[in-house]
Short mmCIF file of C-alpha atoms in Angstrom, two decimals:
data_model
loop_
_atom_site.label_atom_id
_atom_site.label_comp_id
_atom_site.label_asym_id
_atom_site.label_seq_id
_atom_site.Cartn_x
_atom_site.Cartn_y
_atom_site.Cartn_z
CA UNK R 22 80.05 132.99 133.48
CA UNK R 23 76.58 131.19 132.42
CA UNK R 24 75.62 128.55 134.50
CA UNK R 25 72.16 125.94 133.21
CA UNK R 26 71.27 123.58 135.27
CA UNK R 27 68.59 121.21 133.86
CA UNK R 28 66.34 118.96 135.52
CA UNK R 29 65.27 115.79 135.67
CA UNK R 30 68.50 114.13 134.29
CA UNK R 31 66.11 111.05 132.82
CA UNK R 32 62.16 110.68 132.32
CA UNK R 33 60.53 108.06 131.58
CA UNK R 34 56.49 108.89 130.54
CA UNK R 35 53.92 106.99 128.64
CA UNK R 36 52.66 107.53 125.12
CA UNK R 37 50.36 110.11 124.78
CA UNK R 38 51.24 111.36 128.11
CA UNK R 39 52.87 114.95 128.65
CA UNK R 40 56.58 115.75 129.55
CA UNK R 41 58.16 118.31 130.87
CA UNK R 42 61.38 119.52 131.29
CA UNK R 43 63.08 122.61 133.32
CA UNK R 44 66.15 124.62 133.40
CA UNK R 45 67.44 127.41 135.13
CA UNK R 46 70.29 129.95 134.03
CA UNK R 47 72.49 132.17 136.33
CA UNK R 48 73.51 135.03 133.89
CA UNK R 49 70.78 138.03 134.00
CA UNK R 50 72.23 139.07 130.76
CA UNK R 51 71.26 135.69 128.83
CA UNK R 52 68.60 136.65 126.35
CA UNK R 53 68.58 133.48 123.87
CA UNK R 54 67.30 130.21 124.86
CA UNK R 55 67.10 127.40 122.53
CA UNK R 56 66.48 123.79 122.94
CA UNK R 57 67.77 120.81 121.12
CA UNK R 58 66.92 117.36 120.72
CA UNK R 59 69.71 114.26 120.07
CA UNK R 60 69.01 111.08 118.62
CA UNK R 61 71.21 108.20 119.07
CA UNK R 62 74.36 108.55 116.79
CA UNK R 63 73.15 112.46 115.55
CA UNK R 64 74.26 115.63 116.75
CA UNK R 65 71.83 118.04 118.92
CA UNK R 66 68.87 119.06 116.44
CA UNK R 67 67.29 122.58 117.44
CA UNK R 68 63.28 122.21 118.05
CA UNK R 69 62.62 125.27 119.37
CA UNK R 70 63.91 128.07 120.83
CA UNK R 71 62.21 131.43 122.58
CA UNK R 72 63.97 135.21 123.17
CA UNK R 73 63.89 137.37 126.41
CA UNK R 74 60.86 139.65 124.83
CA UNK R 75 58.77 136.41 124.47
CA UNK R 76 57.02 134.76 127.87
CA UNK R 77 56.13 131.45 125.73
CA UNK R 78 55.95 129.97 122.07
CA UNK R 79 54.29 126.76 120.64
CA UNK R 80 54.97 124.73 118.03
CA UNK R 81 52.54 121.91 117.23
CA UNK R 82 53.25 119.73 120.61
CA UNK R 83 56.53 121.65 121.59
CA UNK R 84 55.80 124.49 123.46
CA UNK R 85 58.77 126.80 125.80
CA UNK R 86 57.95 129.11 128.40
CA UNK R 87 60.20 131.39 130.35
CA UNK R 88 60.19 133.16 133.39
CA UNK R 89 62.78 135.86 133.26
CA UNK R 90 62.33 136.95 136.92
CA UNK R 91 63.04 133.39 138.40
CA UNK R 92 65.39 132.79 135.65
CA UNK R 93 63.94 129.24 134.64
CA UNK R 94 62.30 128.04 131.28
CA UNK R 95 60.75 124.67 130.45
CA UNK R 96 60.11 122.20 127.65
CA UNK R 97 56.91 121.62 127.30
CA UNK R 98 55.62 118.20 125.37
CA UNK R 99 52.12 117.15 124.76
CA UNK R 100 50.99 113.96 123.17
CA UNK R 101 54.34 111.60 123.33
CA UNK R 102 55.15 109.61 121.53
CA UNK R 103 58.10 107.00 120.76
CA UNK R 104 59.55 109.01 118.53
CA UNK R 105 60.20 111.52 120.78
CA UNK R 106 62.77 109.34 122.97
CA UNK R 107 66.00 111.43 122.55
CA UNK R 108 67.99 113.15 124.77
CA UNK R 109 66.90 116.79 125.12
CA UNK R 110 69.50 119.75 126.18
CA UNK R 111 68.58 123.51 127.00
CA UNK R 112 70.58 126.22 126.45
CA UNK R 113 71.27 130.08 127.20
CA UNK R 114 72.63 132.61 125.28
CA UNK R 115 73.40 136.37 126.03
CA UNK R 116 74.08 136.45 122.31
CA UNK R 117 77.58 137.66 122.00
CA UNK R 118 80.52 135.76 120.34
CA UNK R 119 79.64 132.31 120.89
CA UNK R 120 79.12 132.04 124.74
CA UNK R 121 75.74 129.40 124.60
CA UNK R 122 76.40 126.70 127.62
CA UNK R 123 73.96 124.08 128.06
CA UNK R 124 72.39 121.52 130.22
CA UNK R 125 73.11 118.48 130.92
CA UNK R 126 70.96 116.79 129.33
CA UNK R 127 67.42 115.33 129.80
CA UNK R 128 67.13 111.57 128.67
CA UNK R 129 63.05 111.45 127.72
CA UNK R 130 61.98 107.81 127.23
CA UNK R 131 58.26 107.51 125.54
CA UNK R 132 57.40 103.97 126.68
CA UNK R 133 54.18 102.64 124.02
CA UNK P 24 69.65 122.80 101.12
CA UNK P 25 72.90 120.37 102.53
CA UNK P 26 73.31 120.57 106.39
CA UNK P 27 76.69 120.40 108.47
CA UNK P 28 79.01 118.00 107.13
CA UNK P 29 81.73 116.64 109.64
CA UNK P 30 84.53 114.09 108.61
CA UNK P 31 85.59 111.91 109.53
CA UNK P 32 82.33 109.79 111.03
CA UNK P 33 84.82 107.88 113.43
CA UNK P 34 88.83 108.32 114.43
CA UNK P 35 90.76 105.55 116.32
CA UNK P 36 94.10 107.19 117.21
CA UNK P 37 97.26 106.48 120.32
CA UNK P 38 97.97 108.53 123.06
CA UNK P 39 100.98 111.66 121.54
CA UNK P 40 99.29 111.66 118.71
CA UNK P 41 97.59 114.59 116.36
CA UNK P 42 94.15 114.59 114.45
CA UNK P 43 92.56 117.02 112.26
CA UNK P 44 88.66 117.26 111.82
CA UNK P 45 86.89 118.79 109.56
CA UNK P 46 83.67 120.57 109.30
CA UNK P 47 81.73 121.99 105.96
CA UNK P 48 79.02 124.60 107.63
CA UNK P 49 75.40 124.75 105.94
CA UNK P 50 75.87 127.15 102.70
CA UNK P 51 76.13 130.57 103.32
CA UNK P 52 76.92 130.05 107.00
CA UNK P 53 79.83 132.40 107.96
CA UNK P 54 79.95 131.28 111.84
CA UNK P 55 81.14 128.09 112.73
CA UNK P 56 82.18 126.62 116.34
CA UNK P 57 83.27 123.69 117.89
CA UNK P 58 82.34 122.03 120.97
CA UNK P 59 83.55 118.65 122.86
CA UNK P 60 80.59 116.17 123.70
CA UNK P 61 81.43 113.93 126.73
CA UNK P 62 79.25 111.86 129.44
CA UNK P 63 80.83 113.66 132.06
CA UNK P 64 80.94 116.77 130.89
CA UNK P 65 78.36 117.19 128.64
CA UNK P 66 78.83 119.63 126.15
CA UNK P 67 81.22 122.09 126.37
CA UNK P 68 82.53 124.48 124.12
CA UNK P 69 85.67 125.07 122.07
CA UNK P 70 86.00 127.69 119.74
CA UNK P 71 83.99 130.08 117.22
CA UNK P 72 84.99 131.27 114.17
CA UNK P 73 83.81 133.64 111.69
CA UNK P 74 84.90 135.00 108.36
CA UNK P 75 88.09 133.36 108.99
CA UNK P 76 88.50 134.78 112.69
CA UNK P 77 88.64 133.35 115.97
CA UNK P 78 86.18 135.33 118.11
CA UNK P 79 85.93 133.16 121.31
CA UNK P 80 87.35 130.38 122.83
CA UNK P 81 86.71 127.81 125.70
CA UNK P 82 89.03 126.30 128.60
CA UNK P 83 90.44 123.99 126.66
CA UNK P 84 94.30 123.74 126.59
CA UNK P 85 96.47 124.76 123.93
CA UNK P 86 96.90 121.40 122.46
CA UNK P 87 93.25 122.05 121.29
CA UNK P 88 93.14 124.38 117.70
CA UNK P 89 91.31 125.40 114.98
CA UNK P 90 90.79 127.33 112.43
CA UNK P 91 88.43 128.30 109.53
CA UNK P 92 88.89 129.34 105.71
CA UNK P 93 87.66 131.51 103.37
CA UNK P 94 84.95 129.29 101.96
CA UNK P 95 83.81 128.96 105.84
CA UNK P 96 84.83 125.47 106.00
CA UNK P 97 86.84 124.73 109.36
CA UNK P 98 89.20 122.58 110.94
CA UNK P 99 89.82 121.69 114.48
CA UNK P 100 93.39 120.33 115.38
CA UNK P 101 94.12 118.54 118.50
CA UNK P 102 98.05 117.59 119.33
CA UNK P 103 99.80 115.36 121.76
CA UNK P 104 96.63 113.59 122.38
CA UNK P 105 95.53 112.21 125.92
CA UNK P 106 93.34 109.66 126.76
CA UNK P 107 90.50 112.18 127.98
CA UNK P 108 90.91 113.70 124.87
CA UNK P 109 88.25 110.87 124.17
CA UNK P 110 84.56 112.27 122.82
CA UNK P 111 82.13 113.38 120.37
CA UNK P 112 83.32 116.99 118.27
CA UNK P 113 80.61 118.38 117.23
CA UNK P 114 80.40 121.23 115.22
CA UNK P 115 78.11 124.18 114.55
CA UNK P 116 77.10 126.69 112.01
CA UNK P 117 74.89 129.66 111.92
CA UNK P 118 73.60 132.15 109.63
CA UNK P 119 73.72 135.18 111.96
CA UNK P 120 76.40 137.37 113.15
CA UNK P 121 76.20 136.59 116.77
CA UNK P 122 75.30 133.20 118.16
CA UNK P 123 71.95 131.83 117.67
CA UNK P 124 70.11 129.35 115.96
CA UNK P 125 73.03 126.81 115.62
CA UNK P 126 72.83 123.98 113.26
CA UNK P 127 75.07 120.80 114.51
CA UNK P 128 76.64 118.30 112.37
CA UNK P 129 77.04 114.86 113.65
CA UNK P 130 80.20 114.78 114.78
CA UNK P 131 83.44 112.76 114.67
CA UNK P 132 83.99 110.33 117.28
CA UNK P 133 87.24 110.27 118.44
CA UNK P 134 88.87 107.66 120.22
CA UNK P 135 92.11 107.62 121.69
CA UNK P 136 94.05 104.55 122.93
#
């Protein structure tokens, strides 16, 4: 089955700074890969997520690129700020049923 | 447009016992699933259901159940509960046919003593 491994487990960055955060997925067949952001208390909010036919996508200070061949993708965050602090998770998907497994998490802390 | 609604917000039960969660999906959602939020094990997934069918399940023993009606609202049973049984449920609806784009509710924490 899937296997994501994310890295680092916590980062700690100043505001304004950037932040980045990687994952890599065992299954060749994974096609989907979404990220999602939890706040303290909330479930897992999805911010952004990027398909198999796409190399990278932006959104405002959230950007994704993946690298099918090496089977790794990153979160890409520009501009920190507090209100980023969360803990972020990625995710693959080869789209069938429901067989998404994520990381283990990536606790971002945006110091001001 | 209402998200996912879980209840209940927090559950305090003893070891043998049973509990019943319950999840209302975003309108018009057909797919819901469940998965098990820990610190250990991060989060791992339960079950899926759509249009009243269970189309995938986890590795979770049988103790762990669910099941989902014909309004798409769902219900996730757990029996004979054990201490580990201890975490977040969170659970998930989406719009499409086939996993993607899943929209979390935030979860019942369950506590078991």
């Amino acid at each position: 089955g899937e296997n994501v491994e994310q890295h680092p487990s916590t980062l700690s960055v100043q505001e304004g700074d950037s932040a980045v955060i990687k994952c890599t997925y065992s299954d060749s067949a994974s096609n989907y890969f979404p990220w999602y952001k939890q706040e303290l208390g909330k479930g897992p909010q999805l911010i952004i997520d990027i398909r198999s036919n796409v190399g990278e996508k932006k959104d405002q200070r959230i950007a994704v690129t993946l690298n099918k061949t090496a089977k790794h993708f990153s979160l890409h965050i520009t501009e920190t700020q507090p209100e980023d602090s969360a803990v972020y998770f990625c995710a693959a998907s080869t789209g069938y049923f429901n067989d998404m497994r994520f990381g283990a998490g990536t606790r971002l802390t945006v110091k001001p | 447009k209402a998200g996912v609604t879980q209840t209940p917000r927090y559950l305090i039960k003893t070891r043998g016992q049973q509990v019943t969660l319950s999840c209302s999906p975003i309108s018009g959602h057909r797919s819901v699933s469940w998965y098990q939020q820990t610190p250990g094990q991060g989060l791992q997934f339960l079950f899926e259901y759509f249009s009243e069918t269970q189309r995938n399940k986890g590795n979770f023993p049988g103790r762990f159940s669910g099941r989902q009606f014909s309004n798409s609202r769902s219900e996730m049973n757990v029996s004979t509960l054990e201490l580990g049984d201890s975490a977040l449920y969170l659970c998930a609806s989406s719009s499409a046919s086939r996993n993607e784009k899943l929209f979390f509710g935030s979860g019942t924490q369950l506590s078991v003593l």
